[in-house]
Amino acid sequence: MNKLTEALFNDQLPTELAASQQLNRQLLDLVAQLEQRVAELEDNAGSGSSSRNSSKPPSQDSPEQRAKREKKPKRPRKKGAQPGHKGHQRVRVDLSATDEKIHYYPDTQCACGALCDLSQEPYQRHQVFDLPEVRSKITEHCLYDAICPRCQMR
C-alpha cells in the first residue's frame, strides 16, 4: 500500500469502527426487546388458550375453562312430541282382512283378593305386519341336441 492509501484508510477506520459499534448496540437492544416479547408470548400461550380462543378441541379444555363455559339455557318444552301433537301411525286394517286375532286377558283376581270385572272391549289394539319369508324360485334348464342322420350336423 502506498502512503496516501494508508493515510486514507487510517482516517476512515475510527469512523467506521464507531458506526459499527453503534449498529452493534442497536442490534443488541433489538435482540433484548425481541427476547422479552417471546417470553411474554410464551407465558400467554400456555395459560390462556382454550377451545374458545384457539383451534384446540373442547375436550382439551382444563376443568376451570369448562366451568367458565356458558351453559345452554333450558328449553321450555321437553324433547319429543308435545301434548296435542297429532301422531303418525299406520292405518289399521279392517278386521276381516287380518289373518289372525289374538286376545290377551288379565288375571280375573286382584292382588287384594277381589274378582275383577272384565271389560268387553279391548282398551288397546295394535296390528303387526309380518313380511312373508322370501323363498327363491329355482329353475333347472335342460338343453338337448339333435344330430342330422344324413349330414351329421348338430
Short mmCIF file of N, CA and C in Angstrom, two decimals:
data_model
loop_
_atom_site.label_atom_id
_atom_site.label_comp_id
_atom_site.label_asym_id
_atom_site.label_seq_id
_atom_site.Cartn_x
_atom_site.Cartn_y
_atom_site.Cartn_z
N MET A 1 0.85 -1.18 0.00
CA MET A 1 0.00 0.00 0.00
C MET A 1 0.89 1.24 0.00
N ASN A 2 0.45 2.19 -0.70
CA ASN A 2 1.25 3.43 -0.68
C ASN A 2 0.82 4.29 0.49
N LYS A 3 1.54 5.34 0.72
CA LYS A 3 1.33 6.17 1.91
C LYS A 3 -0.01 6.89 1.87
N LEU A 4 -0.45 7.29 0.71
CA LEU A 4 -1.71 8.02 0.58
C LEU A 4 -2.89 7.09 0.92
N THR A 5 -2.88 5.90 0.40
CA THR A 5 -3.95 4.94 0.67
C THR A 5 -3.96 4.57 2.14
N GLU A 6 -2.79 4.39 2.70
CA GLU A 6 -2.70 4.03 4.11
C GLU A 6 -3.23 5.15 4.99
N ALA A 7 -2.98 6.39 4.64
CA ALA A 7 -3.45 7.54 5.41
C ALA A 7 -4.98 7.63 5.34
N LEU A 8 -5.53 7.43 4.14
CA LEU A 8 -7.00 7.47 3.99
C LEU A 8 -7.65 6.33 4.79
N PHE A 9 -7.02 5.17 4.73
CA PHE A 9 -7.54 4.01 5.45
C PHE A 9 -7.52 4.26 6.95
N ASN A 10 -6.46 4.84 7.47
CA ASN A 10 -6.34 5.13 8.89
C ASN A 10 -7.32 6.21 9.33
N ASP A 11 -7.62 7.17 8.46
CA ASP A 11 -8.57 8.23 8.79
C ASP A 11 -10.01 7.69 8.85
N GLN A 12 -10.37 6.78 7.96
CA GLN A 12 -11.73 6.25 7.90
C GLN A 12 -11.97 5.16 8.95
N LEU A 13 -10.93 4.52 9.39
CA LEU A 13 -11.07 3.41 10.32
C LEU A 13 -11.78 3.78 11.61
N PRO A 14 -11.44 4.87 12.28
CA PRO A 14 -12.15 5.21 13.52
C PRO A 14 -13.64 5.52 13.30
N THR A 15 -13.99 6.18 12.22
CA THR A 15 -15.41 6.49 11.97
C THR A 15 -16.20 5.23 11.66
N GLU A 16 -15.61 4.33 10.88
CA GLU A 16 -16.29 3.07 10.57
C GLU A 16 -16.41 2.22 11.82
N LEU A 17 -15.40 2.23 12.66
CA LEU A 17 -15.44 1.47 13.91
C LEU A 17 -16.54 2.01 14.82
N ALA A 18 -16.66 3.31 14.91
CA ALA A 18 -17.70 3.92 15.74
C ALA A 18 -19.09 3.60 15.20
N ALA A 19 -19.24 3.64 13.87
CA ALA A 19 -20.54 3.32 13.26
C ALA A 19 -20.89 1.84 13.50
N SER A 20 -19.91 0.97 13.39
CA SER A 20 -20.14 -0.46 13.62
C SER A 20 -20.51 -0.72 15.07
N GLN A 21 -19.85 -0.03 15.99
CA GLN A 21 -20.16 -0.21 17.41
C GLN A 21 -21.58 0.29 17.72
N GLN A 22 -21.97 1.40 17.11
CA GLN A 22 -23.33 1.93 17.32
C GLN A 22 -24.38 0.96 16.76
N LEU A 23 -24.11 0.42 15.57
CA LEU A 23 -25.03 -0.55 14.97
C LEU A 23 -25.11 -1.81 15.83
N ASN A 24 -23.98 -2.23 16.38
CA ASN A 24 -23.94 -3.41 17.24
C ASN A 24 -24.78 -3.18 18.50
N ARG A 25 -24.70 -1.99 19.12
CA ARG A 25 -25.51 -1.67 20.30
C ARG A 25 -27.01 -1.68 19.95
N GLN A 26 -27.36 -1.12 18.80
CA GLN A 26 -28.76 -1.10 18.38
C GLN A 26 -29.30 -2.53 18.18
N LEU A 27 -28.47 -3.37 17.57
CA LEU A 27 -28.89 -4.75 17.33
C LEU A 27 -29.04 -5.52 18.65
N LEU A 28 -28.13 -5.26 19.61
CA LEU A 28 -28.24 -5.91 20.91
C LEU A 28 -29.50 -5.46 21.64
N ASP A 29 -29.85 -4.17 21.55
CA ASP A 29 -31.10 -3.68 22.15
C ASP A 29 -32.32 -4.35 21.50
N LEU A 30 -32.28 -4.48 20.18
CA LEU A 30 -33.39 -5.11 19.46
C LEU A 30 -33.53 -6.58 19.85
N VAL A 31 -32.41 -7.28 19.99
CA VAL A 31 -32.44 -8.68 20.41
C VAL A 31 -33.04 -8.80 21.80
N ALA A 32 -32.68 -7.90 22.71
CA ALA A 32 -33.22 -7.94 24.07
C ALA A 32 -34.74 -7.70 24.06
N GLN A 33 -35.21 -6.75 23.24
CA GLN A 33 -36.64 -6.48 23.14
C GLN A 33 -37.39 -7.71 22.58
N LEU A 34 -36.82 -8.33 21.56
CA LEU A 34 -37.47 -9.49 20.95
C LEU A 34 -37.49 -10.68 21.91
N GLU A 35 -36.43 -10.87 22.69
CA GLU A 35 -36.41 -11.95 23.67
C GLU A 35 -37.49 -11.73 24.74
N GLN A 36 -37.67 -10.47 25.15
CA GLN A 36 -38.70 -10.15 26.13
C GLN A 36 -40.09 -10.43 25.54
N ARG A 37 -40.29 -10.05 24.29
CA ARG A 37 -41.58 -10.27 23.62
C ARG A 37 -41.88 -11.78 23.49
N VAL A 38 -40.86 -12.56 23.14
CA VAL A 38 -41.04 -14.01 23.01
C VAL A 38 -41.42 -14.61 24.36
N ALA A 39 -40.77 -14.15 25.43
CA ALA A 39 -41.08 -14.66 26.77
C ALA A 39 -42.52 -14.33 27.15
N GLU A 40 -42.99 -13.11 26.84
CA GLU A 40 -44.37 -12.74 27.13
C GLU A 40 -45.35 -13.62 26.35
N LEU A 41 -45.06 -13.83 25.07
CA LEU A 41 -45.95 -14.64 24.24
C LEU A 41 -45.99 -16.09 24.72
N GLU A 42 -44.86 -16.63 25.14
CA GLU A 42 -44.83 -18.00 25.65
C GLU A 42 -45.64 -18.11 26.93
N ASP A 43 -45.57 -17.10 27.80
CA ASP A 43 -46.36 -17.12 29.03
C ASP A 43 -47.86 -17.09 28.72
N ASN A 44 -48.24 -16.23 27.78
CA ASN A 44 -49.66 -16.11 27.42
C ASN A 44 -50.18 -17.34 26.69
N ALA A 45 -49.34 -17.95 25.89
CA ALA A 45 -49.80 -19.08 25.08
C ALA A 45 -50.17 -20.28 25.94
N GLY A 46 -49.43 -20.54 26.98
CA GLY A 46 -49.69 -21.73 27.80
C GLY A 46 -50.90 -21.59 28.68
N SER A 47 -51.16 -20.44 29.23
CA SER A 47 -52.21 -20.32 30.25
C SER A 47 -53.57 -19.96 29.69
N GLY A 48 -53.64 -19.14 28.68
CA GLY A 48 -54.94 -18.61 28.27
C GLY A 48 -55.57 -19.29 27.08
N SER A 49 -54.93 -20.27 26.48
CA SER A 49 -55.53 -20.84 25.29
C SER A 49 -56.58 -21.88 25.67
N SER A 50 -57.71 -21.78 25.04
CA SER A 50 -58.80 -22.73 25.27
C SER A 50 -59.47 -22.99 23.93
N SER A 51 -60.51 -23.78 23.95
CA SER A 51 -61.21 -24.07 22.70
C SER A 51 -61.94 -22.84 22.16
N ARG A 52 -62.15 -21.86 23.00
CA ARG A 52 -62.85 -20.65 22.57
C ARG A 52 -61.94 -19.68 21.82
N ASN A 53 -60.63 -19.64 22.15
CA ASN A 53 -59.75 -18.65 21.54
C ASN A 53 -58.61 -19.28 20.75
N SER A 54 -58.72 -20.58 20.45
CA SER A 54 -57.69 -21.24 19.65
C SER A 54 -58.35 -22.37 18.87
N SER A 55 -57.54 -23.13 18.18
CA SER A 55 -58.09 -24.24 17.39
C SER A 55 -58.11 -25.54 18.17
N LYS A 56 -57.93 -25.48 19.48
CA LYS A 56 -57.96 -26.68 20.31
C LYS A 56 -59.39 -27.22 20.40
N PRO A 57 -59.56 -28.54 20.45
CA PRO A 57 -60.91 -29.08 20.62
C PRO A 57 -61.40 -28.89 22.05
N PRO A 58 -62.71 -28.84 22.29
CA PRO A 58 -63.24 -28.63 23.63
C PRO A 58 -62.82 -29.70 24.64
N SER A 59 -62.50 -30.88 24.16
CA SER A 59 -62.09 -31.95 25.09
C SER A 59 -60.74 -31.66 25.73
N GLN A 60 -59.98 -30.71 25.19
CA GLN A 60 -58.66 -30.39 25.74
C GLN A 60 -58.71 -29.21 26.71
N ASP A 61 -59.90 -28.68 26.98
CA ASP A 61 -60.02 -27.58 27.95
C ASP A 61 -59.76 -28.10 29.36
N SER A 62 -59.21 -27.23 30.20
CA SER A 62 -58.98 -27.60 31.59
C SER A 62 -60.32 -27.56 32.34
N PRO A 63 -60.40 -28.16 33.54
CA PRO A 63 -61.66 -28.12 34.29
C PRO A 63 -62.11 -26.70 34.61
N GLU A 64 -61.15 -25.80 34.85
CA GLU A 64 -61.52 -24.40 35.12
C GLU A 64 -62.17 -23.77 33.89
N GLN A 65 -61.60 -24.06 32.72
CA GLN A 65 -62.16 -23.49 31.49
C GLN A 65 -63.53 -24.09 31.19
N ARG A 66 -63.70 -25.37 31.53
CA ARG A 66 -65.01 -25.99 31.31
C ARG A 66 -66.06 -25.37 32.21
N ALA A 67 -65.67 -25.03 33.44
CA ALA A 67 -66.62 -24.42 34.38
C ALA A 67 -67.02 -23.03 33.92
N LYS A 68 -66.12 -22.32 33.24
CA LYS A 68 -66.42 -20.97 32.76
C LYS A 68 -67.33 -20.97 31.54
N ARG A 69 -67.42 -22.11 30.87
CA ARG A 69 -68.22 -22.19 29.66
C ARG A 69 -69.68 -21.86 29.95
N GLU A 70 -70.31 -21.18 29.03
CA GLU A 70 -71.72 -20.85 29.21
C GLU A 70 -72.57 -22.10 29.03
N LYS A 71 -73.49 -22.30 29.93
CA LYS A 71 -74.41 -23.42 29.83
C LYS A 71 -75.53 -23.03 28.87
N LYS A 72 -76.00 -24.01 28.12
CA LYS A 72 -77.12 -23.75 27.23
C LYS A 72 -78.37 -23.52 28.07
N PRO A 73 -79.16 -22.53 27.72
CA PRO A 73 -80.38 -22.31 28.51
C PRO A 73 -81.35 -23.47 28.31
N LYS A 74 -82.06 -23.82 29.39
CA LYS A 74 -83.02 -24.92 29.30
C LYS A 74 -84.18 -24.49 28.42
N ARG A 75 -84.62 -25.42 27.64
CA ARG A 75 -85.75 -25.14 26.77
C ARG A 75 -87.04 -25.25 27.56
N PRO A 76 -88.04 -24.44 27.21
CA PRO A 76 -89.29 -24.51 27.97
C PRO A 76 -90.06 -25.81 27.72
N ARG A 77 -89.80 -26.45 26.59
CA ARG A 77 -90.52 -27.69 26.28
C ARG A 77 -89.56 -28.87 26.34
N LYS A 78 -90.09 -30.02 26.71
CA LYS A 78 -89.28 -31.24 26.73
C LYS A 78 -89.09 -31.75 25.31
N LYS A 79 -88.11 -32.64 25.15
CA LYS A 79 -87.86 -33.24 23.85
C LYS A 79 -89.01 -34.17 23.48
N GLY A 80 -89.14 -34.40 22.19
CA GLY A 80 -90.15 -35.34 21.72
C GLY A 80 -91.45 -34.67 21.35
N ALA A 81 -92.47 -35.50 21.16
CA ALA A 81 -93.78 -34.99 20.76
C ALA A 81 -94.40 -34.20 21.90
N GLN A 82 -95.00 -33.09 21.55
CA GLN A 82 -95.61 -32.21 22.54
C GLN A 82 -97.09 -32.59 22.72
N PRO A 83 -97.66 -32.22 23.87
CA PRO A 83 -99.08 -32.53 24.09
C PRO A 83 -99.95 -31.90 22.99
N GLY A 84 -100.90 -32.69 22.50
CA GLY A 84 -101.77 -32.21 21.44
C GLY A 84 -101.24 -32.49 20.04
N HIS A 85 -100.04 -33.04 19.95
CA HIS A 85 -99.44 -33.34 18.66
C HIS A 85 -100.17 -34.52 18.02
N LYS A 86 -100.52 -34.39 16.73
CA LYS A 86 -101.20 -35.47 16.03
C LYS A 86 -100.16 -36.52 15.65
N GLY A 87 -100.33 -37.73 16.13
CA GLY A 87 -99.35 -38.79 15.90
C GLY A 87 -99.39 -39.30 14.46
N HIS A 88 -98.30 -39.93 14.08
CA HIS A 88 -98.19 -40.54 12.75
C HIS A 88 -98.19 -42.05 12.95
N GLN A 89 -99.26 -42.70 12.55
CA GLN A 89 -99.37 -44.14 12.72
C GLN A 89 -99.88 -44.76 11.44
N ARG A 90 -99.56 -46.04 11.31
CA ARG A 90 -100.04 -46.78 10.15
C ARG A 90 -101.56 -46.95 10.27
N VAL A 91 -102.24 -46.88 9.17
CA VAL A 91 -103.70 -47.04 9.16
C VAL A 91 -104.03 -48.49 9.49
N ARG A 92 -104.97 -48.67 10.41
CA ARG A 92 -105.35 -50.01 10.84
C ARG A 92 -106.16 -50.71 9.75
N VAL A 93 -105.84 -51.97 9.51
CA VAL A 93 -106.53 -52.77 8.50
C VAL A 93 -107.85 -53.27 9.09
N ASP A 94 -108.85 -53.45 8.25
CA ASP A 94 -110.15 -53.95 8.69
C ASP A 94 -109.98 -55.35 9.29
N LEU A 95 -110.78 -55.67 10.30
CA LEU A 95 -110.68 -56.95 10.99
C LEU A 95 -110.88 -58.14 10.06
N SER A 96 -111.68 -57.97 9.01
CA SER A 96 -111.92 -59.08 8.08
C SER A 96 -110.67 -59.40 7.25
N ALA A 97 -109.76 -58.44 7.14
CA ALA A 97 -108.54 -58.65 6.34
C ALA A 97 -107.40 -59.23 7.16
N THR A 98 -107.55 -59.32 8.48
CA THR A 98 -106.47 -59.87 9.31
C THR A 98 -106.48 -61.39 9.23
N ASP A 99 -105.30 -61.98 9.31
CA ASP A 99 -105.17 -63.43 9.24
C ASP A 99 -105.42 -64.09 10.59
N GLU A 100 -105.07 -63.39 11.66
CA GLU A 100 -105.16 -63.99 12.98
C GLU A 100 -105.47 -62.89 13.99
N LYS A 101 -106.24 -63.24 15.01
CA LYS A 101 -106.56 -62.29 16.06
C LYS A 101 -106.26 -62.96 17.39
N ILE A 102 -105.40 -62.35 18.21
CA ILE A 102 -105.00 -62.94 19.48
C ILE A 102 -105.51 -62.04 20.60
N HIS A 103 -106.16 -62.65 21.60
CA HIS A 103 -106.70 -61.91 22.74
C HIS A 103 -105.80 -62.15 23.95
N TYR A 104 -105.53 -61.09 24.70
CA TYR A 104 -104.73 -61.18 25.93
C TYR A 104 -105.60 -60.70 27.08
N TYR A 105 -105.92 -61.60 28.00
CA TYR A 105 -106.78 -61.26 29.12
C TYR A 105 -105.94 -61.20 30.40
N PRO A 106 -106.26 -60.24 31.27
CA PRO A 106 -105.53 -60.18 32.55
C PRO A 106 -106.09 -61.20 33.54
N ASP A 107 -105.42 -61.31 34.69
CA ASP A 107 -105.93 -62.18 35.75
C ASP A 107 -107.28 -61.63 36.22
N THR A 108 -108.20 -62.52 36.51
CA THR A 108 -109.53 -62.07 36.94
C THR A 108 -109.58 -61.80 38.43
N GLN A 109 -108.53 -62.16 39.16
CA GLN A 109 -108.50 -61.91 40.60
C GLN A 109 -107.43 -60.85 40.88
N CYS A 110 -107.82 -59.84 41.65
CA CYS A 110 -106.92 -58.74 42.01
C CYS A 110 -105.96 -59.21 43.10
N ALA A 111 -104.91 -58.44 43.35
CA ALA A 111 -103.94 -58.77 44.39
C ALA A 111 -104.58 -58.72 45.77
N CYS A 112 -105.66 -57.93 45.92
CA CYS A 112 -106.34 -57.84 47.21
C CYS A 112 -107.27 -59.03 47.44
N GLY A 113 -107.53 -59.82 46.39
CA GLY A 113 -108.38 -61.00 46.53
C GLY A 113 -109.74 -60.85 45.89
N ALA A 114 -110.14 -59.64 45.51
CA ALA A 114 -111.46 -59.42 44.90
C ALA A 114 -111.43 -59.84 43.44
N LEU A 115 -112.61 -60.20 42.91
CA LEU A 115 -112.72 -60.55 41.50
C LEU A 115 -112.85 -59.28 40.67
N CYS A 116 -112.13 -59.22 39.56
CA CYS A 116 -112.13 -58.04 38.69
C CYS A 116 -113.21 -58.18 37.63
N ASP A 117 -113.79 -57.03 37.25
CA ASP A 117 -114.77 -57.01 36.17
C ASP A 117 -114.00 -56.92 34.86
N LEU A 118 -114.23 -57.86 33.98
CA LEU A 118 -113.54 -57.91 32.70
C LEU A 118 -114.29 -57.04 31.70
N SER A 119 -113.60 -56.14 31.02
CA SER A 119 -114.25 -55.27 30.04
C SER A 119 -114.53 -56.07 28.77
N GLN A 120 -115.58 -55.63 28.06
CA GLN A 120 -115.98 -56.32 26.83
C GLN A 120 -115.15 -55.87 25.62
N GLU A 121 -114.66 -54.65 25.66
CA GLU A 121 -113.88 -54.11 24.55
C GLU A 121 -112.41 -53.99 24.97
N PRO A 122 -111.49 -54.27 24.08
CA PRO A 122 -110.07 -54.11 24.43
C PRO A 122 -109.73 -52.63 24.63
N TYR A 123 -108.89 -52.35 25.62
CA TYR A 123 -108.52 -50.96 25.87
C TYR A 123 -107.40 -50.50 24.94
N GLN A 124 -106.74 -51.44 24.32
CA GLN A 124 -105.67 -51.08 23.38
C GLN A 124 -105.58 -52.16 22.31
N ARG A 125 -105.38 -51.73 21.08
CA ARG A 125 -105.21 -52.67 19.97
C ARG A 125 -104.05 -52.19 19.11
N HIS A 126 -103.31 -53.12 18.59
CA HIS A 126 -102.31 -52.77 17.58
C HIS A 126 -102.15 -53.95 16.63
N GLN A 127 -101.75 -53.66 15.43
CA GLN A 127 -101.60 -54.69 14.41
C GLN A 127 -100.13 -54.80 14.03
N VAL A 128 -99.69 -56.03 13.86
CA VAL A 128 -98.30 -56.30 13.47
C VAL A 128 -98.32 -56.87 12.06
N PHE A 129 -97.54 -56.26 11.19
CA PHE A 129 -97.44 -56.71 9.81
C PHE A 129 -96.14 -57.50 9.66
N ASP A 130 -96.26 -58.81 9.54
CA ASP A 130 -95.09 -59.66 9.33
C ASP A 130 -94.93 -59.89 7.83
N LEU A 131 -93.73 -59.65 7.35
CA LEU A 131 -93.46 -59.90 5.94
C LEU A 131 -93.26 -61.39 5.73
N PRO A 132 -93.78 -61.93 4.63
CA PRO A 132 -93.59 -63.37 4.39
C PRO A 132 -92.12 -63.65 4.10
N GLU A 133 -91.71 -64.87 4.43
CA GLU A 133 -90.32 -65.26 4.18
C GLU A 133 -90.11 -65.33 2.67
N VAL A 134 -89.06 -64.74 2.22
CA VAL A 134 -88.75 -64.73 0.80
C VAL A 134 -88.07 -66.05 0.46
N ARG A 135 -88.62 -66.76 -0.52
CA ARG A 135 -88.03 -68.02 -0.94
C ARG A 135 -87.66 -67.87 -2.41
N SER A 136 -86.47 -68.29 -2.74
CA SER A 136 -86.05 -68.15 -4.13
C SER A 136 -86.67 -69.26 -4.98
N LYS A 137 -86.97 -68.93 -6.20
CA LYS A 137 -87.53 -69.89 -7.15
C LYS A 137 -86.36 -70.44 -7.95
N ILE A 138 -86.17 -71.74 -7.92
CA ILE A 138 -85.05 -72.38 -8.61
C ILE A 138 -85.60 -73.11 -9.83
N THR A 139 -85.07 -72.77 -10.98
CA THR A 139 -85.50 -73.40 -12.23
C THR A 139 -84.29 -74.06 -12.87
N GLU A 140 -84.43 -75.32 -13.23
CA GLU A 140 -83.34 -76.02 -13.93
C GLU A 140 -83.69 -76.03 -15.41
N HIS A 141 -82.74 -75.62 -16.24
CA HIS A 141 -82.93 -75.58 -17.69
C HIS A 141 -82.10 -76.71 -18.29
N CYS A 142 -82.73 -77.60 -19.04
CA CYS A 142 -82.05 -78.74 -19.67
C CYS A 142 -82.00 -78.51 -21.18
N LEU A 143 -80.83 -78.58 -21.76
CA LEU A 143 -80.64 -78.37 -23.20
C LEU A 143 -80.34 -79.72 -23.85
N TYR A 144 -80.95 -79.97 -24.98
CA TYR A 144 -80.74 -81.21 -25.72
C TYR A 144 -80.21 -80.86 -27.10
N ASP A 145 -79.50 -81.80 -27.69
CA ASP A 145 -79.04 -81.57 -29.05
C ASP A 145 -79.60 -82.66 -29.96
N ALA A 146 -79.56 -82.40 -31.24
CA ALA A 146 -80.04 -83.36 -32.24
C ALA A 146 -79.00 -83.46 -33.34
N ILE A 147 -78.83 -84.64 -33.88
CA ILE A 147 -77.85 -84.87 -34.95
C ILE A 147 -78.62 -85.30 -36.20
N CYS A 148 -78.28 -84.65 -37.30
CA CYS A 148 -78.90 -84.98 -38.59
C CYS A 148 -78.33 -86.34 -39.06
N PRO A 149 -79.19 -87.31 -39.39
CA PRO A 149 -78.67 -88.62 -39.82
C PRO A 149 -78.00 -88.58 -41.20
N ARG A 150 -78.32 -87.59 -42.02
CA ARG A 150 -77.76 -87.54 -43.35
C ARG A 150 -76.40 -86.86 -43.36
N CYS A 151 -76.29 -85.59 -42.80
CA CYS A 151 -75.02 -84.84 -42.88
C CYS A 151 -74.25 -84.81 -41.56
N GLN A 152 -74.78 -85.38 -40.54
CA GLN A 152 -74.17 -85.45 -39.21
C GLN A 152 -73.99 -84.07 -38.56
N MET A 153 -74.77 -83.10 -38.95
CA MET A 153 -74.72 -81.75 -38.36
C MET A 153 -75.51 -81.74 -37.06
N ARG A 154 -75.02 -80.99 -36.17
CA ARG A 154 -75.72 -80.82 -34.88
C ARG A 154 -76.63 -79.65 -34.93
#
